[in-house]
CSV table of C-alpha atoms and ligand atoms in Angstrom, one decimal:
chain,number,residue,atom,x,y,z
A,1,UNK,CA,108.2,138.8,136.1
A,2,UNK,CA,109.0,135.3,136.9
A,3,UNK,CA,107.0,132.2,137.6
A,4,UNK,CA,108.6,129.8,140.0
A,5,UNK,CA,110.1,127.0,138.0
A,6,UNK,CA,109.4,123.7,139.7
A,7,UNK,CA,112.2,122.0,137.7
A,8,UNK,CA,114.6,123.8,139.9
A,9,UNK,CA,113.2,121.9,142.9
A,10,UNK,CA,114.2,118.3,141.9
A,11,UNK,CA,116.0,117.4,145.1
A,12,UNK,CA,113.6,118.9,147.5
A,13,UNK,CA,112.3,117.9,151.0
A,14,UNK,CA,109.2,119.9,150.5
A,15,UNK,CA,106.2,118.1,148.9
A,16,UNK,CA,105.7,119.2,145.3
A,17,UNK,CA,102.1,120.3,145.9
A,18,UNK,CA,103.4,123.1,148.3
A,19,UNK,CA,105.8,124.3,145.6
A,20,UNK,CA,102.8,124.3,143.3
A,21,UNK,CA,100.7,126.5,145.6
A,22,UNK,CA,103.6,128.9,146.2
A,23,UNK,CA,104.3,129.1,142.5
A,24,UNK,CA,100.7,130.1,141.8
A,25,UNK,CA,101.3,133.4,143.6
A,26,UNK,CA,104.9,134.3,144.4
A,27,UNK,CA,106.3,137.0,142.1
A,28,UNK,CA,109.4,138.4,143.6
A,29,UNK,CA,111.3,139.1,146.8
A,30,UNK,CA,112.1,142.3,148.7
A,31,UNK,CA,115.0,143.0,146.5
A,32,UNK,CA,112.8,143.8,143.5
A,33,UNK,CA,110.2,145.6,145.6
A,34,UNK,CA,112.8,147.9,147.1
A,35,UNK,CA,114.2,148.7,143.6
A,36,UNK,CA,111.0,150.7,142.8
A,37,UNK,CA,109.2,153.4,144.6
A,38,UNK,CA,105.8,152.9,146.3
A,39,UNK,CA,104.2,154.9,143.5
A,40,UNK,CA,105.6,152.9,140.6
A,41,UNK,CA,105.0,149.6,142.5
A,42,UNK,CA,101.3,149.8,141.7
A,43,UNK,CA,102.0,150.6,138.0
A,44,UNK,CA,104.8,148.1,137.4
A,45,UNK,CA,103.3,145.4,139.5
A,46,UNK,CA,99.7,146.3,138.9
A,47,UNK,CA,98.2,142.9,139.6
A,48,UNK,CA,100.3,142.4,142.7
A,49,UNK,CA,100.2,142.9,146.4
A,50,UNK,CA,102.9,143.0,149.1
A,51,UNK,CA,102.7,140.4,151.9
A,52,UNK,CA,104.9,138.8,154.5
A,53,UNK,CA,106.2,135.5,153.1
A,54,UNK,CA,105.2,133.4,156.0
A,55,UNK,CA,101.7,135.0,155.9
A,56,UNK,CA,101.5,133.8,152.3
A,57,UNK,CA,102.4,130.3,153.5
A,58,UNK,CA,99.7,130.4,156.2
A,59,UNK,CA,97.1,131.7,153.8
A,60,UNK,CA,97.9,128.8,151.3
A,61,UNK,CA,97.3,126.4,154.1
A,62,UNK,CA,100.9,125.1,154.1
A,63,UNK,CA,101.5,123.5,157.5
A,64,UNK,CA,103.8,125.3,160.0
A,65,UNK,CA,106.1,122.4,160.3
A,66,UNK,CA,107.4,122.7,156.8
A,67,UNK,CA,107.9,126.5,156.8
A,68,UNK,CA,111.6,126.3,157.9
A,69,UNK,CA,112.4,123.8,155.2
A,70,UNK,CA,110.7,126.0,152.6
A,71,UNK,CA,112.8,128.9,153.8
A,72,UNK,CA,115.9,126.9,153.4
A,73,UNK,CA,115.2,125.9,149.8
A,74,UNK,CA,113.1,128.8,148.3
A,75,UNK,CA,114.8,131.1,145.9
A,76,UNK,CA,113.2,134.3,144.4
A,77,UNK,CA,111.8,133.5,140.9
A,78,UNK,CA,113.2,136.8,139.6
A,79,UNK,CA,116.6,137.3,141.2
A,80,UNK,CA,117.3,133.9,142.6
A,81,UNK,CA,118.1,135.1,146.2
A,82,UNK,CA,117.0,133.4,149.4
A,83,UNK,CA,113.7,134.5,150.9
A,84,UNK,CA,113.3,134.7,154.7
A,85,UNK,CA,110.0,133.8,156.3
A,86,UNK,CA,109.5,137.3,157.9
A,87,UNK,CA,110.5,139.2,154.7
A,88,UNK,CA,108.1,140.9,152.4
A,89,UNK,CA,107.3,139.4,149.0
A,90,UNK,CA,105.2,140.4,146.1
A,91,UNK,CA,102.4,138.1,145.0
A,92,UNK,CA,100.6,138.1,141.7
A,93,UNK,CA,97.0,137.3,141.2
A,94,UNK,CA,97.4,136.5,137.5
A,95,UNK,CA,99.8,133.6,137.9
A,96,UNK,CA,97.2,131.0,138.7
A,97,UNK,CA,95.9,130.8,135.1
A,98,UNK,CA,99.4,130.7,133.7
A,99,UNK,CA,100.3,128.0,136.1
A,100,UNK,CA,97.3,126.0,135.2
A,101,UNK,CA,98.5,126.1,131.6
A,102,UNK,CA,102.1,125.1,132.8
A,103,UNK,CA,100.6,122.2,134.7
A,104,UNK,CA,98.6,121.0,131.8
A,105,UNK,CA,101.6,121.2,129.5
A,106,UNK,CA,103.7,119.4,132.1
A,107,UNK,CA,101.1,116.7,132.4
A,108,UNK,CA,100.9,116.2,128.6
A,109,UNK,CA,104.7,116.2,128.3
A,110,UNK,CA,105.0,113.6,131.1
A,111,UNK,CA,102.6,111.3,129.2
A,112,UNK,CA,103.9,111.6,125.7
A,113,UNK,CA,107.1,113.6,125.4
A,114,UNK,CA,109.4,110.5,125.5
A,115,UNK,CA,107.2,108.6,123.0
A,116,UNK,CA,107.3,111.5,120.6
A,117,UNK,CA,111.1,112.0,120.9
A,118,UNK,CA,111.6,108.3,120.2
A,119,UNK,CA,109.2,108.2,117.3
A,120,UNK,CA,110.9,111.2,115.6
A,121,UNK,CA,114.2,109.4,116.0
A,122,UNK,CA,112.7,106.3,114.4
A,123,UNK,CA,111.1,108.3,111.6
A,124,UNK,CA,114.4,110.1,110.7
A,125,UNK,CA,115.9,106.7,110.2
A,126,UNK,CA,113.0,105.1,108.4
A,127,UNK,CA,110.8,107.9,107.0
A,128,UNK,CA,108.6,105.5,105.0
A,129,UNK,CA,107.9,103.1,108.0
A,130,UNK,CA,106.2,105.4,110.5
A,131,UNK,CA,103.2,103.1,110.9
A,132,UNK,CA,105.4,100.2,111.9
A,133,UNK,CA,106.0,102.1,115.1
A,134,UNK,CA,103.4,102.0,117.9
A,135,UNK,CA,103.5,105.7,118.5
A,136,UNK,CA,103.1,106.2,114.7
A,137,UNK,CA,99.9,104.2,114.8
A,138,UNK,CA,98.7,106.2,117.8
A,139,UNK,CA,99.4,109.4,116.0
A,140,UNK,CA,97.4,108.2,113.1
A,141,UNK,CA,94.4,107.5,115.4
A,142,UNK,CA,94.9,110.9,117.0
A,143,UNK,CA,94.9,112.8,113.7
A,144,UNK,CA,91.8,110.9,112.7
A,145,UNK,CA,90.0,111.9,115.9
A,146,UNK,CA,91.1,115.6,115.8
A,147,UNK,CA,88.2,117.9,115.2
A,148,UNK,CA,88.7,119.4,111.8
A,149,UNK,CA,88.2,123.0,110.9
A,150,UNK,CA,86.4,124.2,107.8
A,151,UNK,CA,88.0,127.1,105.9
A,152,UNK,CA,85.4,128.7,103.7
A,153,UNK,CA,85.3,132.1,101.9
A,154,UNK,CA,88.7,133.1,102.9
A,155,UNK,CA,91.4,134.9,101.0
A,156,UNK,CA,95.0,133.6,101.4
A,157,UNK,CA,98.2,134.6,99.6
A,158,UNK,CA,100.9,133.1,97.6
A,159,UNK,CA,104.3,134.6,96.7
A,160,UNK,CA,106.9,134.1,94.1
A,161,UNK,CA,110.2,135.8,93.6
A,162,UNK,CA,110.8,137.6,90.3
A,163,UNK,CA,112.2,135.5,87.5
A,164,UNK,CA,116.0,135.2,88.1
A,165,UNK,CA,116.8,135.4,84.4
A,166,UNK,CA,114.3,138.0,83.5
A,167,UNK,CA,113.5,140.1,86.5
A,168,UNK,CA,111.2,142.4,84.4
A,169,UNK,CA,108.9,139.5,83.6
A,170,UNK,CA,105.3,140.1,84.7
A,171,UNK,CA,103.8,136.9,86.1
A,172,UNK,CA,100.3,135.8,85.2
A,173,UNK,CA,97.9,133.9,87.4
A,174,UNK,CA,98.8,130.7,85.6
A,175,UNK,CA,102.4,131.0,86.7
A,176,UNK,CA,101.5,131.5,90.4
A,177,UNK,CA,100.3,128.0,91.1
A,178,UNK,CA,102.1,124.9,92.3
A,179,UNK,CA,105.5,124.0,90.7
A,180,UNK,CA,105.6,121.3,88.1
A,181,UNK,CA,106.0,117.8,89.4
A,182,UNK,CA,109.6,117.4,88.0
A,183,UNK,CA,110.9,120.4,89.9
A,184,UNK,CA,109.0,120.1,93.1
A,185,UNK,CA,111.4,120.0,96.0
A,186,UNK,CA,110.7,118.4,99.4
A,187,UNK,CA,108.7,120.7,101.6
A,188,UNK,CA,107.6,120.7,105.3
A,189,UNK,CA,104.4,119.0,104.2
A,190,UNK,CA,105.2,117.3,100.9
A,191,UNK,CA,107.6,114.8,99.4
A,192,UNK,CA,109.8,115.3,96.3
A,193,UNK,CA,107.7,115.4,93.1
A,194,UNK,CA,104.4,115.9,95.0
A,195,UNK,CA,103.4,119.5,94.6
A,196,UNK,CA,101.2,121.1,97.3
A,197,UNK,CA,99.9,124.6,97.4
A,198,UNK,CA,101.6,126.6,100.2
A,199,UNK,CA,99.8,129.8,101.3
A,200,UNK,CA,100.2,132.5,103.9
A,201,UNK,CA,97.6,134.5,105.7
A,202,UNK,CA,99.0,137.8,104.4
A,203,UNK,CA,101.3,139.1,101.6
A,204,UNK,CA,103.7,140.1,104.4
A,205,UNK,CA,103.9,136.5,105.7
A,206,UNK,CA,104.5,135.2,102.2
A,207,UNK,CA,107.2,137.7,101.5
A,208,UNK,CA,109.0,136.7,104.7
A,209,UNK,CA,108.6,133.0,103.8
A,210,UNK,CA,110.3,133.2,100.4
A,211,UNK,CA,113.1,135.4,101.7
A,212,UNK,CA,114.4,133.6,104.7
A,213,UNK,CA,112.4,135.6,107.2
A,214,UNK,CA,113.1,139.0,105.8
A,215,UNK,CA,110.0,140.8,104.5
A,216,UNK,CA,112.1,143.5,102.7
A,217,UNK,CA,111.9,142.0,99.3
A,218,UNK,CA,110.0,142.5,96.1
A,219,UNK,CA,107.8,139.6,95.0
A,220,UNK,CA,104.7,138.7,93.1
A,221,UNK,CA,101.6,138.0,95.2
A,222,UNK,CA,98.6,136.0,94.1
A,223,UNK,CA,95.4,136.1,96.1
A,224,UNK,CA,93.9,132.6,96.5
A,225,UNK,CA,90.3,132.1,97.4
A,226,UNK,CA,89.8,129.1,99.7
A,227,UNK,CA,86.4,127.4,99.8
A,228,UNK,CA,85.0,124.5,101.9
A,229,UNK,CA,88.4,123.1,102.8
A,230,UNK,CA,88.6,120.5,105.6
A,231,UNK,CA,91.7,121.5,107.6
A,232,UNK,CA,93.8,120.0,110.3
A,233,UNK,CA,94.5,123.1,112.4
A,234,UNK,CA,97.8,123.0,114.2
A,235,UNK,CA,97.7,126.6,115.4
A,236,UNK,CA,94.7,126.9,117.7
A,237,UNK,CA,96.0,125.9,121.1
A,238,UNK,CA,96.5,129.2,122.9
A,239,UNK,CA,94.0,128.6,125.7
A,240,UNK,CA,93.8,125.7,128.1
A,241,UNK,CA,90.4,124.6,126.7
A,242,UNK,CA,91.6,124.7,123.1
A,243,UNK,CA,94.8,122.7,123.9
A,244,UNK,CA,92.6,120.3,125.9
A,245,UNK,CA,90.4,119.7,122.8
A,246,UNK,CA,93.2,118.1,120.8
A,247,UNK,CA,93.9,114.3,121.3
A,248,UNK,CA,96.8,113.8,123.7
A,249,UNK,CA,99.4,112.9,121.1
A,250,UNK,CA,98.5,115.9,118.9
A,251,UNK,CA,98.6,118.2,121.9
A,252,UNK,CA,102.0,116.8,122.8
A,253,UNK,CA,103.3,117.4,119.2
A,254,UNK,CA,102.0,121.0,119.3
A,255,UNK,CA,103.7,122.0,122.5
A,256,UNK,CA,106.9,120.1,121.7
A,257,UNK,CA,107.7,122.7,119.0
A,258,UNK,CA,108.8,119.8,116.7
A,259,UNK,CA,106.3,120.6,114.0
A,260,UNK,CA,107.8,124.1,113.6
A,261,UNK,CA,111.4,123.2,113.9
A,262,UNK,CA,113.6,125.3,111.6
A,263,UNK,CA,117.3,124.4,111.6
A,264,UNK,CA,119.5,127.0,110.0
A,265,UNK,CA,122.3,124.4,109.8
A,266,UNK,CA,120.3,122.1,107.6
A,267,UNK,CA,121.0,123.4,104.1
A,268,UNK,CA,120.3,121.7,100.8
A,269,UNK,CA,118.6,118.4,100.8
A,270,UNK,CA,119.2,117.4,104.4
A,271,UNK,CA,115.9,118.2,106.3
A,272,UNK,CA,115.5,115.5,109.0
A,273,UNK,CA,113.1,117.9,110.8
A,274,UNK,CA,110.6,117.4,108.0
A,275,UNK,CA,110.2,113.7,108.7
A,276,UNK,CA,107.4,114.2,111.3
A,277,UNK,CA,105.6,116.9,109.4
A,278,UNK,CA,105.6,114.9,106.2
A,279,UNK,CA,104.3,111.8,108.1
A,280,UNK,CA,101.4,114.0,109.3
A,281,UNK,CA,100.8,115.3,105.8
A,282,UNK,CA,100.6,111.8,104.5
A,283,UNK,CA,98.1,110.8,107.2
A,284,UNK,CA,96.0,113.8,106.3
A,285,UNK,CA,96.1,113.0,102.6
A,286,UNK,CA,95.2,109.4,103.0
A,287,UNK,CA,92.3,110.4,105.3
A,288,UNK,CA,91.0,112.9,102.8
A,289,UNK,CA,91.8,116.0,104.8
A,290,UNK,CA,92.2,118.9,102.4
A,291,UNK,CA,95.1,120.7,104.1
A,292,UNK,CA,97.0,121.8,107.2
A,293,UNK,CA,97.1,125.1,108.9
A,294,UNK,CA,100.4,125.7,110.8
A,295,UNK,CA,102.5,128.5,112.4
A,296,UNK,CA,105.0,130.1,110.1
A,297,UNK,CA,108.5,129.0,111.0
A,298,UNK,CA,109.8,132.5,110.3
A,299,UNK,CA,107.5,134.3,112.7
A,300,UNK,CA,108.8,136.2,115.7
A,301,UNK,CA,107.6,138.0,118.8
A,302,UNK,CA,106.1,140.8,116.8
A,303,UNK,CA,104.1,138.7,114.3
A,304,UNK,CA,103.0,135.7,116.2
A,305,UNK,CA,99.8,135.4,114.2
A,306,UNK,CA,101.8,134.6,111.0
A,307,UNK,CA,100.0,131.5,109.7
A,308,UNK,CA,100.6,129.2,106.8
A,309,UNK,CA,98.2,126.9,105.0
A,310,UNK,CA,99.1,124.0,102.8
A,311,UNK,CA,96.4,122.5,100.6
A,312,UNK,CA,96.5,119.1,99.1
A,313,UNK,CA,93.2,119.2,97.3
A,314,UNK,CA,92.9,121.3,94.2
A,315,UNK,CA,89.1,121.5,94.4
A,316,UNK,CA,89.1,123.7,97.5
A,317,UNK,CA,90.6,126.9,96.1
A,318,UNK,CA,90.8,129.2,93.1
A,319,UNK,CA,92.9,132.1,92.1
A,320,UNK,CA,91.4,135.5,92.6
A,321,UNK,CA,92.5,138.2,90.0
A,322,UNK,CA,96.0,138.6,88.5
A,323,UNK,CA,99.2,138.7,90.6
A,324,UNK,CA,100.4,142.0,91.9
A,325,UNK,CA,103.7,143.3,92.9
A,326,UNK,CA,104.6,143.5,96.6
A,327,UNK,CA,107.3,145.5,98.2
A,328,UNK,CA,108.3,145.1,101.8
A,329,UNK,CA,110.2,148.3,101.8
A,330,UNK,CA,109.2,151.7,100.6
A,331,UNK,CA,112.8,152.5,99.6
A,332,UNK,CA,112.9,149.5,97.3
A,333,UNK,CA,109.5,150.5,95.9
A,334,UNK,CA,110.9,153.9,95.0
A,335,UNK,CA,113.3,152.2,92.7
A,336,UNK,CA,110.4,150.7,90.8
A,337,UNK,CA,109.0,152.7,87.9
A,338,UNK,CA,107.0,152.4,84.8
A,339,UNK,CA,109.0,152.6,81.6
A,340,UNK,CA,107.9,151.6,78.1
A,341,UNK,CA,104.8,150.0,79.7
A,342,UNK,CA,107.0,147.6,81.7
A,343,UNK,CA,107.5,147.6,85.4
A,344,UNK,CA,111.2,148.1,86.2
A,345,UNK,CA,112.3,146.8,89.5
A,346,UNK,CA,115.4,145.6,91.2
A,347,UNK,CA,115.4,142.7,93.5
A,348,UNK,CA,118.3,142.9,96.0
A,349,UNK,CA,118.1,139.4,97.4
A,350,UNK,CA,118.0,137.4,94.2
A,351,UNK,CA,119.9,134.1,94.7
B,1,ZN,ZN1,114.2,138.7,144.1
């Protein structure tokens, strides 16, 4: 079900506010209505009602004088066909809240999108000099004034692939922590040689993370108990109120998608998309924020609540119990067995 996209109406003779009003309700034209039976209409379009298009315009208080122009320009949000004034359309009562969200995002984007784009360009060129840029300074202030979240008494997870040279090796708790300084690669929220503890909110999320988005892997999982951690939460903006609580520049960064960018083409050391996230990580660390909660870059439609947590402060977590073996696929699990007191398993995605 479509929502009228105002960006299609750039060269319009109809005032934008009228498009806004129409977009709050218009769902589809006669074409889609006639495609389904009267009976299924109420099921498929349960929150909708059929009305004459011009009656809709009257009820929205749109002056008569502009109706003909609207008729000329309007296209059905679903099929793109023209809509005549006297034709029947379907209107949806749930669009208003979605549209309020759209409007809020459009407003935020209008204010800061250009700034953010330019800043990211600058940062990719001069990753160490973010604070020389005015937007960089504004982002610092915005991060400082973002309301922090406290994570306390929560179990998070950490995964590790089996030892490449010795797949039978049973990992201990000691081996499930951060990598040593000299082999710490650059991460979304850390620089080379600066280990940070990356966690997931489930073993499944962790398995996906270490295996390029595919959970069908065998790995070791360590439970990590997080206590009294002051966190910058970059995930909690689903509702209008929540999005509105973030400072403007942080809200702009969140809806821009830049913080979760995952570019398949960038292999090896070249990760320009990390410049902005590492800038934010540095701002957090220098301001004594213990960590950052962020959406997993490998999540999809079915597991939208896949969340990661990176912790900079070693005092706000401890390991809970010994690591256990996780399998994302029962068939792979069937290939595991106990032999001579050792776990035998086969890891198909070993690199
Ligand atoms: Zn249509």
